[in-house]
Amino acid sequence: ETGVTQTPRHLVMGMTNKKSLKCEQHLGHNAMYWYKQSAKKPLELMFVYNFKEQTENNSVPSRFSPECPNSSHLFLHLHTLQPEDSALYLCASSPGGREHYEQYFGPGTRLTVT
Amino acid sequence: AQSVTQLGSHVSVSEGALVLLRCNYSSSVPPYLFWYVQYPNQGLQLLLKYTSAATLVKGINGFEAEFKKSETSFHLTKPSAHMSDAAEYFCAVSYFLGTSYGKLTFGQGTILTVHP
């Protein structure tokens, strides 16, 4: 595997379900990000992890819970979601430290909440 | 505060025509600037970046962009459009200050349509 991978690519879940999105980067980076991309809206940064520590949470509702066990893996745990949470969720990574800016993206998980 | 504005949410060109996608930024310190492309059902792919070296930056797939400080612009161009260039393009700005990291701020995206 190369680059940034995300699983699953597509997910349909009910509002009472609990599911998790997984992201893995094979680039040796130290920073990882979750973004939400909704139709007709700018890309929204959700969470930032730098060297496994969460450094940013952009007022994301608690029904989204991130986890970063190491610099290569990032999870987004989902529970009691709302239909408006349906979107493409993108994971990205960057070298971190002084080089946060050059981000590499995964293919995304298309989430549909029914 | 930093921000980026992409002028035109949709741009349509004929195959072989010049592609010009506009991006203006607002930043209180020298910016780093990026263009990303997103094909349907895929993530964002880095096309090119400006990080305070040459002001004319060449990227993948024949695209280039020119950093113009006086105009606070970073427009993306390609001399001859291909059908395969049809996608959504995002301009992004970041800056680095001392030891603080450079969070990317994205524009709203421009959808490029290429007609045969």
PDB file of N, CA and C in Angstrom, chain A residues 9 35 37 42-43 45 55-56 88 90 97-98 100-103 105-107, chain B residues 32 34 36 38 41-44 46 49 90 94 96 101-104 106 108:
ATOM      1  N   ARG A   9     -14.706   2.548   1.911  1.00  0.00           N
ATOM      2  CA  ARG A   9     -14.894   3.621   0.933  1.00  0.00           C
ATOM      3  C   ARG A   9     -16.318   4.136   0.964  1.00  0.00           C
ATOM      4  N   TYR A  35     -11.176  15.661   7.622  1.00  0.00           N
ATOM      5  CA  TYR A  35     -11.955  16.719   7.003  1.00  0.00           C
ATOM      6  C   TYR A  35     -13.341  16.172   6.666  1.00  0.00           C
ATOM      7  N   GLN A  37     -16.376  16.860   3.862  1.00  0.00           N
ATOM      8  CA  GLN A  37     -16.697  17.543   2.609  1.00  0.00           C
ATOM      9  C   GLN A  37     -18.156  17.290   2.268  1.00  0.00           C
ATOM     10  N   PRO A  42     -17.578  24.518   1.683  1.00  0.00           N
ATOM     11  CA  PRO A  42     -16.113  24.385   1.669  1.00  0.00           C
ATOM     12  C   PRO A  42     -15.673  23.182   2.503  1.00  0.00           C
ATOM     13  N   LEU A  43     -14.489  22.735   2.223  1.00  0.00           N
ATOM     14  CA  LEU A  43     -13.891  21.660   2.996  1.00  0.00           C
ATOM     15  C   LEU A  43     -13.779  22.106   4.460  1.00  0.00           C
ATOM     16  N   LEU A  45     -12.228  21.427   8.142  1.00  0.00           N
ATOM     17  CA  LEU A  45     -11.266  20.715   8.970  1.00  0.00           C
ATOM     18  C   LEU A  45     -11.947  20.335  10.281  1.00  0.00           C
ATOM     19  N   THR A  55      -4.251  18.349  18.370  1.00  0.00           N
ATOM     20  CA  THR A  55      -3.883  19.745  18.480  1.00  0.00           C
ATOM     21  C   THR A  55      -5.006  20.679  18.026  1.00  0.00           C
ATOM     22  N   GLU A  56      -6.036  20.102  17.413  1.00  0.00           N
ATOM     23  CA  GLU A  56      -7.133  20.948  16.979  1.00  0.00           C
ATOM     24  C   GLU A  56      -8.427  20.144  16.922  1.00  0.00           C
ATOM     25  N   LEU A  88     -18.680  13.245   2.503  1.00  0.00           N
ATOM     26  CA  LEU A  88     -17.428  12.545   2.218  1.00  0.00           C
ATOM     27  C   LEU A  88     -16.440  12.930   3.317  1.00  0.00           C
ATOM     28  N   LEU A  90     -12.716  12.874   4.567  1.00  0.00           N
ATOM     29  CA  LEU A  90     -11.372  12.745   4.014  1.00  0.00           C
ATOM     30  C   LEU A  90     -10.336  12.762   5.131  1.00  0.00           C
ATOM     31  N   GLY A  97       5.297  18.736  12.431  1.00  0.00           N
ATOM     32  CA  GLY A  97       6.334  19.620  12.942  1.00  0.00           C
ATOM     33  C   GLY A  97       6.340  20.913  12.163  1.00  0.00           C
ATOM     34  N   ARG A  98       7.451  21.251  11.554  1.00  0.00           N
ATOM     35  CA  ARG A  98       7.571  22.505  10.815  1.00  0.00           C
ATOM     36  C   ARG A  98       6.929  22.414   9.425  1.00  0.00           C
ATOM     37  N   HIS A 100       3.758  21.226   8.411  1.00  0.00           N
ATOM     38  CA  HIS A 100       2.362  20.821   8.506  1.00  0.00           C
ATOM     39  C   HIS A 100       1.618  21.028   7.209  1.00  0.00           C
ATOM     40  N   TYR A 101       2.072  21.954   6.392  1.00  0.00           N
ATOM     41  CA  TYR A 101       1.196  22.466   5.362  1.00  0.00           C
ATOM     42  C   TYR A 101       0.989  21.534   4.177  1.00  0.00           C
ATOM     43  N   GLU A 102       1.977  20.748   3.784  1.00  0.00           N
ATOM     44  CA  GLU A 102       1.836  19.950   2.558  1.00  0.00           C
ATOM     45  C   GLU A 102       1.109  18.660   2.911  1.00  0.00           C
ATOM     46  N   GLN A 103      -0.163  18.650   2.629  1.00  0.00           N
ATOM     47  CA  GLN A 103      -1.000  17.531   3.028  1.00  0.00           C
ATOM     48  C   GLN A 103      -1.294  16.603   1.862  1.00  0.00           C
ATOM     49  N   PHE A 105      -3.875  13.474   0.724  1.00  0.00           N
ATOM     50  CA  PHE A 105      -5.218  13.011   1.060  1.00  0.00           C
ATOM     51  C   PHE A 105      -5.459  11.572   0.662  1.00  0.00           C
ATOM     52  N   GLY A 106      -6.308  10.917   1.446  1.00  0.00           N
ATOM     53  CA  GLY A 106      -6.837   9.622   1.068  1.00  0.00           C
ATOM     54  C   GLY A 106      -8.026   9.777   0.140  1.00  0.00           C
ATOM     55  N   PRO A 107      -8.600   8.669  -0.328  1.00  0.00           N
ATOM     56  CA  PRO A 107      -9.711   8.724  -1.280  1.00  0.00           C
ATOM     57  C   PRO A 107     -11.045   9.074  -0.640  1.00  0.00           C
TER      58      PRO A 107
ATOM     59  N   TYR B  32       2.120  30.346   1.944  1.00  0.00           N
ATOM     60  CA  TYR B  32       2.384  29.212   1.079  1.00  0.00           C
ATOM     61  C   TYR B  32       1.058  28.939   0.373  1.00  0.00           C
ATOM     62  N   PHE B  34      -1.252  26.568  -2.580  1.00  0.00           N
ATOM     63  CA  PHE B  34      -1.383  25.241  -3.163  1.00  0.00           C
ATOM     64  C   PHE B  34      -2.594  25.185  -4.089  1.00  0.00           C
ATOM     65  N   TYR B  36      -5.018  21.984  -5.435  1.00  0.00           N
ATOM     66  CA  TYR B  36      -5.350  20.569  -5.387  1.00  0.00           C
ATOM     67  C   TYR B  36      -6.421  20.296  -6.437  1.00  0.00           C
ATOM     68  N   GLN B  38      -9.528  17.394  -7.453  1.00  0.00           N
ATOM     69  CA  GLN B  38     -10.329  16.274  -6.965  1.00  0.00           C
ATOM     70  C   GLN B  38     -11.167  15.717  -8.107  1.00  0.00           C
ATOM     71  N   ASN B  41     -15.420  11.084  -6.808  1.00  0.00           N
ATOM     72  CA  ASN B  41     -15.301   9.960  -5.875  1.00  0.00           C
ATOM     73  C   ASN B  41     -13.859   9.672  -5.459  1.00  0.00           C
ATOM     74  N   GLN B  42     -13.040  10.692  -5.475  1.00  0.00           N
ATOM     75  CA  GLN B  42     -11.662  10.534  -5.038  1.00  0.00           C
ATOM     76  C   GLN B  42     -11.293  11.630  -4.045  1.00  0.00           C
ATOM     77  N   GLY B  43     -10.145  11.452  -3.407  1.00  0.00           N
ATOM     78  CA  GLY B  43      -9.626  12.479  -2.514  1.00  0.00           C
ATOM     79  C   GLY B  43      -8.947  13.583  -3.293  1.00  0.00           C
ATOM     80  N   LEU B  44      -8.340  14.518  -2.565  1.00  0.00           N
ATOM     81  CA  LEU B  44      -7.652  15.628  -3.196  1.00  0.00           C
ATOM     82  C   LEU B  44      -6.212  15.245  -3.517  1.00  0.00           C
ATOM     83  N   LEU B  46      -2.459  16.771  -4.780  1.00  0.00           N
ATOM     84  CA  LEU B  46      -1.686  18.002  -4.889  1.00  0.00           C
ATOM     85  C   LEU B  46      -1.226  18.191  -6.334  1.00  0.00           C
ATOM     86  N   LYS B  49       2.597  23.636  -5.750  1.00  0.00           N
ATOM     87  CA  LYS B  49       2.702  24.423  -4.526  1.00  0.00           C
ATOM     88  C   LYS B  49       3.697  25.562  -4.716  1.00  0.00           C
ATOM     89  N   PHE B  90      -9.181  23.037  -6.117  1.00  0.00           N
ATOM     90  CA  PHE B  90      -9.189  23.793  -4.869  1.00  0.00           C
ATOM     91  C   PHE B  90      -7.870  24.534  -4.692  1.00  0.00           C
ATOM     92  N   SER B  94      -1.583  28.605   3.284  1.00  0.00           N
ATOM     93  CA  SER B  94      -1.046  28.273   4.597  1.00  0.00           C
ATOM     94  C   SER B  94       0.153  29.176   4.846  1.00  0.00           C
ATOM     95  N   PHE B  96       3.679  29.632   7.727  1.00  0.00           N
ATOM     96  CA  PHE B  96       4.448  29.094   8.840  1.00  0.00           C
ATOM     97  C   PHE B  96       5.028  30.258   9.621  1.00  0.00           C
ATOM     98  N   TYR B 101       2.461  25.503  13.358  1.00  0.00           N
ATOM     99  CA  TYR B 101       2.209  24.783  12.111  1.00  0.00           C
ATOM    100  C   TYR B 101       1.335  25.575  11.174  1.00  0.00           C
ATOM    101  N   GLY B 102       1.374  25.174   9.910  1.00  0.00           N
ATOM    102  CA  GLY B 102       0.618  25.889   8.902  1.00  0.00           C
ATOM    103  C   GLY B 102      -0.626  25.149   8.492  1.00  0.00           C
ATOM    104  N   LYS B 103      -1.715  25.480   9.106  1.00  0.00           N
ATOM    105  CA  LYS B 103      -2.986  24.852   8.766  1.00  0.00           C
ATOM    106  C   LYS B 103      -3.438  25.335   7.397  1.00  0.00           C
ATOM    107  N   LEU B 104      -3.940  24.424   6.573  1.00  0.00           N
ATOM    108  CA  LEU B 104      -4.444  24.795   5.253  1.00  0.00           C
ATOM    109  C   LEU B 104      -5.842  25.386   5.364  1.00  0.00           C
ATOM    110  N   PHE B 106      -8.856  26.250   2.730  1.00  0.00           N
ATOM    111  CA  PHE B 106      -9.231  25.946   1.353  1.00  0.00           C
ATOM    112  C   PHE B 106     -10.250  26.942   0.814  1.00  0.00           C
ATOM    113  N   GLN B 108     -13.472  27.531  -1.967  1.00  0.00           N
ATOM    114  CA  GLN B 108     -14.703  26.783  -2.109  1.00  0.00           C
ATOM    115  C   GLN B 108     -14.704  25.845  -3.311  1.00  0.00           C
TER     116      GLN B 108
END
